[in-house]
PDB file of C-alpha atoms in Angstrom:
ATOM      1  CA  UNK A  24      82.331-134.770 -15.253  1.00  0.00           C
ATOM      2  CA  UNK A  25      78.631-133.865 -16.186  1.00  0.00           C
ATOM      3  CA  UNK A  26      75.463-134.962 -17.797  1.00  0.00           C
ATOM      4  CA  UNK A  27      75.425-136.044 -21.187  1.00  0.00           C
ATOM      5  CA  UNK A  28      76.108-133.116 -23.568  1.00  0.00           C
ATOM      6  CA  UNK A  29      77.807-130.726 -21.399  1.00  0.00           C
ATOM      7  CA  UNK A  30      80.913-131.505 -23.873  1.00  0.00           C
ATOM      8  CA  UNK A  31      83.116-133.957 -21.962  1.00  0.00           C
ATOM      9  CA  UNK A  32      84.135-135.325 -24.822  1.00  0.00           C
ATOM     10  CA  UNK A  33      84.954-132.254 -26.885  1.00  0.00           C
ATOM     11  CA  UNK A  34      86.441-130.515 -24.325  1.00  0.00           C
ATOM     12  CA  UNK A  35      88.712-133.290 -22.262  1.00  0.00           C
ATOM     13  CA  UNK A  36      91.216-133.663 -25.545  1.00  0.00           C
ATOM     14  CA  UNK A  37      91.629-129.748 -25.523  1.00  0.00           C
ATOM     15  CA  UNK A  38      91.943-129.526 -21.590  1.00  0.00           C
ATOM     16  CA  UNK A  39      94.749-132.440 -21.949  1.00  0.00           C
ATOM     17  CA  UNK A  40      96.228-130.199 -24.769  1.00  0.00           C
ATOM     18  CA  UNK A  41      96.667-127.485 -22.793  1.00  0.00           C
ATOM     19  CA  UNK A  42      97.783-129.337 -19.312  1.00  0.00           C
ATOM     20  CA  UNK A  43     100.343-130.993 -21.468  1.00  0.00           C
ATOM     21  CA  UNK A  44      98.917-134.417 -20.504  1.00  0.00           C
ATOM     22  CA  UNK A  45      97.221-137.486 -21.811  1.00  0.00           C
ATOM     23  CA  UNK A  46      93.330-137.469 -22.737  1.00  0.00           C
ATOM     24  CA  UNK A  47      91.280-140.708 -22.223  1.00  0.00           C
ATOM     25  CA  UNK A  48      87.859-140.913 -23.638  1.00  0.00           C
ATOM     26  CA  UNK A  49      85.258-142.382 -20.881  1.00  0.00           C
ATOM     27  CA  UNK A  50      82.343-143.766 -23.192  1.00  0.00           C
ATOM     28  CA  UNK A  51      85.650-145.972 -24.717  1.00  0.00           C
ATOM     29  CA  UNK A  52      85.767-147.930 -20.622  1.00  0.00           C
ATOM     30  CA  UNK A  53      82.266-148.820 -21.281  1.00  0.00           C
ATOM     31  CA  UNK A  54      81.188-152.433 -21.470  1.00  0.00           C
ATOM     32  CA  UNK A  55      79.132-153.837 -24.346  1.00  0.00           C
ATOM     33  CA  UNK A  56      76.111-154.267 -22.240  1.00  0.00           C
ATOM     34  CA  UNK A  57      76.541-150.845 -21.063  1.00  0.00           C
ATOM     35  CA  UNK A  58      76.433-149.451 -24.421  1.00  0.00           C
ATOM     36  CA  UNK A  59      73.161-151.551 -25.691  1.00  0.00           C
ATOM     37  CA  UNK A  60      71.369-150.302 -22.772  1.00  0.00           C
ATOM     38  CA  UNK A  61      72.037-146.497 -23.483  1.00  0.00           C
ATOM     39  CA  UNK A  62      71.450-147.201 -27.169  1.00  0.00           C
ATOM     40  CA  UNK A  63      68.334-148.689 -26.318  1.00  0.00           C
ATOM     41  CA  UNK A  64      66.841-145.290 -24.026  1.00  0.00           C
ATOM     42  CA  UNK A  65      67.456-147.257 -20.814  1.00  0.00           C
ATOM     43  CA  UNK A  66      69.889-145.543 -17.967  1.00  0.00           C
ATOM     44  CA  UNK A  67      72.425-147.636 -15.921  1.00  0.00           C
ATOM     45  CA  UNK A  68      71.965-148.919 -12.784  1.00  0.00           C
ATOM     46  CA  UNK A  69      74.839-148.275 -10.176  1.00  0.00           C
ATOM     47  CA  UNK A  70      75.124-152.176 -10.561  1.00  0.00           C
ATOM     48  CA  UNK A  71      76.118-151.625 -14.619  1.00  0.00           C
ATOM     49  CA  UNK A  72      78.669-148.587 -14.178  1.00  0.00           C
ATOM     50  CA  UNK A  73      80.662-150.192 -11.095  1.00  0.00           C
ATOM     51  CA  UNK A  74      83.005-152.194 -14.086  1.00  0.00           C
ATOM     52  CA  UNK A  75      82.909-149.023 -15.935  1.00  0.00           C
ATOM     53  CA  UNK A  76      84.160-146.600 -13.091  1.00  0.00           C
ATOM     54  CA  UNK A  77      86.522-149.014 -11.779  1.00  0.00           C
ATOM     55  CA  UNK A  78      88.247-149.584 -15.230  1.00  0.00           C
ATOM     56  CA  UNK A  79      88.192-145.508 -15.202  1.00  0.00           C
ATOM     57  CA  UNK A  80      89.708-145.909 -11.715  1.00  0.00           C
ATOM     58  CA  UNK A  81      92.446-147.947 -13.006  1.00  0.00           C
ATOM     59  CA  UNK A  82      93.592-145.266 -16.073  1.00  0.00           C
ATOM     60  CA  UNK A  83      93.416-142.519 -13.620  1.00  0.00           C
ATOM     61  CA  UNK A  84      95.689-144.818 -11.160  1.00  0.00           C
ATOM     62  CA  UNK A  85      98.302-145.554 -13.636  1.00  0.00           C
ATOM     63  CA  UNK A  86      98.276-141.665 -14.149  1.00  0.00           C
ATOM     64  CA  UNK A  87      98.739-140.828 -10.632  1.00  0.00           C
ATOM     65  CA  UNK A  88     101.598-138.546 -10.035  1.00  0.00           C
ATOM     66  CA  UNK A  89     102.078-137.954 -13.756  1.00  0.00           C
ATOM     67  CA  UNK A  90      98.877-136.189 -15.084  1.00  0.00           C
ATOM     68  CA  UNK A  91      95.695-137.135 -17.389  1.00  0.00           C
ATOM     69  CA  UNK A  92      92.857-135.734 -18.362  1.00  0.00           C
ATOM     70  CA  UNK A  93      89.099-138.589 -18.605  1.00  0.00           C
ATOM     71  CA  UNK A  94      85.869-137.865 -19.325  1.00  0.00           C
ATOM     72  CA  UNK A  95      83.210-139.492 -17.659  1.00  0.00           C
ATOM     73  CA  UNK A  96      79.716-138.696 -16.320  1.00  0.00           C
ATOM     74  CA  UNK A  97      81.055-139.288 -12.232  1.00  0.00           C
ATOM     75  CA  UNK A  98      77.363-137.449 -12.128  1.00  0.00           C
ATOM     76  CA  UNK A  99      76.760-139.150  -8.001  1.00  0.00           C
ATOM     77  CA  UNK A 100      79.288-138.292  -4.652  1.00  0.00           C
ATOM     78  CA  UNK A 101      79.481-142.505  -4.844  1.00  0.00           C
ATOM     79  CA  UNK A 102      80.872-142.733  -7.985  1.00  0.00           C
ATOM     80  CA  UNK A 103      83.387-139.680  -7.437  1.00  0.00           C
ATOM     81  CA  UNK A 104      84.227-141.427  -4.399  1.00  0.00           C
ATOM     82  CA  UNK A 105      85.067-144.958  -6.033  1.00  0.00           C
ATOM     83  CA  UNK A 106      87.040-143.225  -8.470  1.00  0.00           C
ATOM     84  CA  UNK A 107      89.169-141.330  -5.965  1.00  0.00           C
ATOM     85  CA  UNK A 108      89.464-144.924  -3.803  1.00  0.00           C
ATOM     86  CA  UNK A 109      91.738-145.874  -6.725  1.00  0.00           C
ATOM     87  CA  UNK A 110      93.347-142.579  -7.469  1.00  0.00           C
ATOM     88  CA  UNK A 111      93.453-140.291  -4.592  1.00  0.00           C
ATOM     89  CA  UNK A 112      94.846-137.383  -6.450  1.00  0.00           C
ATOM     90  CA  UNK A 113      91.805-136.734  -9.021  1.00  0.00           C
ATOM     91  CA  UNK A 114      90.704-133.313  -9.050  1.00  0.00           C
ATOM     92  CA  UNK A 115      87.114-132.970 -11.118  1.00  0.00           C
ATOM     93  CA  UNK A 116      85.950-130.475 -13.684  1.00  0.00           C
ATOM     94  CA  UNK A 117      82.341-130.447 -13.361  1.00  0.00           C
ATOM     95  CA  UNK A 118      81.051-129.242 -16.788  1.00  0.00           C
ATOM     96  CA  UNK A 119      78.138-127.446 -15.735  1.00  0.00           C
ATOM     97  CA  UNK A 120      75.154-125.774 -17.834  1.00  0.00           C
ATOM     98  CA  UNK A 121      71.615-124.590 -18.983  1.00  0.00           C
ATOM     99  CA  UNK A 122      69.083-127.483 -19.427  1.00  0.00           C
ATOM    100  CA  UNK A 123      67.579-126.161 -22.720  1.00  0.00           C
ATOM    101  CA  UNK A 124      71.654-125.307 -24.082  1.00  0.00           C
ATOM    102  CA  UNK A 125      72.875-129.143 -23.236  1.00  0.00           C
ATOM    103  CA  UNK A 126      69.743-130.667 -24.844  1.00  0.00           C
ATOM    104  CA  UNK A 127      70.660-128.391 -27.890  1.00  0.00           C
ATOM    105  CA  UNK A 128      73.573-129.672 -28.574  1.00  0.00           C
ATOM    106  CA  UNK A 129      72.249-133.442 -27.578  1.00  0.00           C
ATOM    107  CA  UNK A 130      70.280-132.962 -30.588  1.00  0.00           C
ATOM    108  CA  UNK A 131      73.151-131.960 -32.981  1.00  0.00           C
ATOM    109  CA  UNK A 132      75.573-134.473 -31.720  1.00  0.00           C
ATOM    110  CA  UNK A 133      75.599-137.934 -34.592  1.00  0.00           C
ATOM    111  CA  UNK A 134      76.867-140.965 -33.982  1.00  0.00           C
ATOM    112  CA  UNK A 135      76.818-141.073 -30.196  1.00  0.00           C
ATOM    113  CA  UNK A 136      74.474-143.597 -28.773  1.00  0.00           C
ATOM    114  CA  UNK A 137      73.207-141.144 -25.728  1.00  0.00           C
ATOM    115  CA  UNK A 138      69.906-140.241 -26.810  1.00  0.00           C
ATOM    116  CA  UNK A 139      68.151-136.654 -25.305  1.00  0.00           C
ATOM    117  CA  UNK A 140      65.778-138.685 -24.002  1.00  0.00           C
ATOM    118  CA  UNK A 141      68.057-139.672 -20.908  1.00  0.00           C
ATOM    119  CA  UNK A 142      69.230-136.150 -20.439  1.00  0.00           C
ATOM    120  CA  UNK A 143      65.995-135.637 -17.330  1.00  0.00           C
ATOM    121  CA  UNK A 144      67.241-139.062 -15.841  1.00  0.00           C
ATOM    122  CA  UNK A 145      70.893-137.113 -15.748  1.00  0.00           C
ATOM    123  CA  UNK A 146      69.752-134.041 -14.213  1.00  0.00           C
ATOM    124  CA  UNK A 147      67.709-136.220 -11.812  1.00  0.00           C
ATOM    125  CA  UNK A 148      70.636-138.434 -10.620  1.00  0.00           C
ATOM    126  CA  UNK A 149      73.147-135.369 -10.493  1.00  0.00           C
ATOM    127  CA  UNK A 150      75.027-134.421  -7.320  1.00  0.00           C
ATOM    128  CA  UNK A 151      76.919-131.489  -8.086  1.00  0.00           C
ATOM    129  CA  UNK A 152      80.680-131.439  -6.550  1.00  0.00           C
ATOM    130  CA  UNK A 153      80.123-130.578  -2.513  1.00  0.00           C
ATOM    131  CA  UNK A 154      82.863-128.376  -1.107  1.00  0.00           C
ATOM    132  CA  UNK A 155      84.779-131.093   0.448  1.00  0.00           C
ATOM    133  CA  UNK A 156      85.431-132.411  -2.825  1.00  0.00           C
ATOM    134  CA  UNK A 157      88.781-131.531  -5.323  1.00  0.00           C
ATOM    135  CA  UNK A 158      86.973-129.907  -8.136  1.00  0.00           C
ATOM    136  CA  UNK A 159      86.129-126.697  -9.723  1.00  0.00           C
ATOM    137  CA  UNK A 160      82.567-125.756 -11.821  1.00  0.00           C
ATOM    138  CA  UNK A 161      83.300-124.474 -15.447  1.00  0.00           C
ATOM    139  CA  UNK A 162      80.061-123.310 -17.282  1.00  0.00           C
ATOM    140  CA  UNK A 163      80.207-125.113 -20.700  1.00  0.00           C
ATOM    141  CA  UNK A 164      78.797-121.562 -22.592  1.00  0.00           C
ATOM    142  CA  UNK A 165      81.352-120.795 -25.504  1.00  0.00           C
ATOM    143  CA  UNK A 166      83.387-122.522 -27.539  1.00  0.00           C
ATOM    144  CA  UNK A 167      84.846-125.721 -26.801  1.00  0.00           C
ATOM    145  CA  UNK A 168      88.848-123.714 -26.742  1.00  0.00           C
ATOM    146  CA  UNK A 169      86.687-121.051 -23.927  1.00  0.00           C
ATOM    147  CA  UNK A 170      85.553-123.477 -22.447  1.00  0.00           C
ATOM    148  CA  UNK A 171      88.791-125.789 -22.114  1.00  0.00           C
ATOM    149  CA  UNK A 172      90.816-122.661 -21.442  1.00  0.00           C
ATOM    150  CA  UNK A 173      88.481-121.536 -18.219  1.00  0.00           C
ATOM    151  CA  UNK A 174      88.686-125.279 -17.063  1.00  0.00           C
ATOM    152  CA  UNK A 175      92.897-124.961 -17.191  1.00  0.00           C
ATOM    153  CA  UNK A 176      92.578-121.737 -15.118  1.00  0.00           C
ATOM    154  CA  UNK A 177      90.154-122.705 -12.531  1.00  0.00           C
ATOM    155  CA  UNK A 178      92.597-126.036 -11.871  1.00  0.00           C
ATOM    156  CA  UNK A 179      95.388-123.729 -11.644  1.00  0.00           C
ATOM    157  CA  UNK A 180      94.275-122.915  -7.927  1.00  0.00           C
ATOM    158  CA  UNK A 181      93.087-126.618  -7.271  1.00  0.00           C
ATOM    159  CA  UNK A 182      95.734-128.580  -7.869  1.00  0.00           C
ATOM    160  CA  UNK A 183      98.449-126.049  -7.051  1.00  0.00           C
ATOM    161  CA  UNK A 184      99.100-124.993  -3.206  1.00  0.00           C
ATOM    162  CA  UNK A 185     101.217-122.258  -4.252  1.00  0.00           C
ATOM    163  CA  UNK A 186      98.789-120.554  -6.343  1.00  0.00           C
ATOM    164  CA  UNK A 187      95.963-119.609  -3.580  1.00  0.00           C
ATOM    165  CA  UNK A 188      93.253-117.034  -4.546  1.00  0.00           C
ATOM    166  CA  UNK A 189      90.005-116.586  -5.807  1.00  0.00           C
ATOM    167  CA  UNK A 190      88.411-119.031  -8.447  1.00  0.00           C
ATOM    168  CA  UNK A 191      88.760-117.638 -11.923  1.00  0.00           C
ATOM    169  CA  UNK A 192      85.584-115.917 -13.307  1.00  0.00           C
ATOM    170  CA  UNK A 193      83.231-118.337 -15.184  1.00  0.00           C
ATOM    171  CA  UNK A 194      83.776-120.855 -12.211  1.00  0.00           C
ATOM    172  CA  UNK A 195      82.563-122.156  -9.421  1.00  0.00           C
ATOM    173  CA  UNK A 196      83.874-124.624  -6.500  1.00  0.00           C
TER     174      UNK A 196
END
């Protein structure tokens, strides 16, 4: 999870390499009209990503007990919560950042229909992961292999009773 940029998309397919799992890209559960919208400059509503989060909800529910790896912005407590309403288990990697590094690397990205222009409406309607929540922090600084490498070590301790202690460095949760 995280605002555009933070490298969901870059980083999920390693993270899922590394758990040994299945990757599933989030932008791909997005309707048409969805798509057009963000294309056009023009955030979602909660109204337009209910389809998109529930069809998110499903994947994760087929997954349950067996392990996966999404990406998707889950950037309000409501939308984290409808996800985990269909798949209790999920534990969240908030991808987390510097304003000025994320719009950076907005600006290199081509062919993705998120323009930098919605990154303030991102930051604006962000609810970082609250303490009652399954999740750990992982700063995005690095490469994409750092970064999906921290994320793997600060899950170690949230998904896995056994393995109690303090967070990895680099993370937060």
């Amino acid at each position: 999870m995280g605002v555009a940029g933070t490298g969901k998309t870059t980083v999920g397919p390693l993270l899922a390499e590394l758990l040994g799992v299945p990757y599933a890209e989030g932008d791909d559960f997005h309707p048409a009209a969805n798509i057009a919208k963000m294309t056009a400059g023009t955030p979602l509503t909660d109204e337009d990503r209910r389809p998109w989060l529930d069809a998110i909800g499903e994947w994760a529910h087929t997954r349950d007990g067996l392990g996966g790896v999404v990406s998707s912005s889950a950037l309000k407590r409501g939308y984290r919560d409808r996800l985990r309403s269909a798949a209790p288990g999920l534990v969240f990697v908030h991808l987390t950042g510097d304003r000025a590094l994320i719009e950076d690397r907005m600006s290199h990205r081509q062919g993705h229909f998120m323009p930098t222009a919605l990154l303030d409406s991102q930051f604006a309607t962000l609810q970082p992961l609250q303490p009652d929540e399954a999740g750990v922090a992982v700063d995005v600084t690095g490469t994409p292999a750092d970064i999906a490498r921290r994320a793997a070590e600060a899950l170690r301790p949230a998904t896995d009773p056994a393995a109690a202690g303090p967070a990895p460095a680099g993370t937060e949760g």
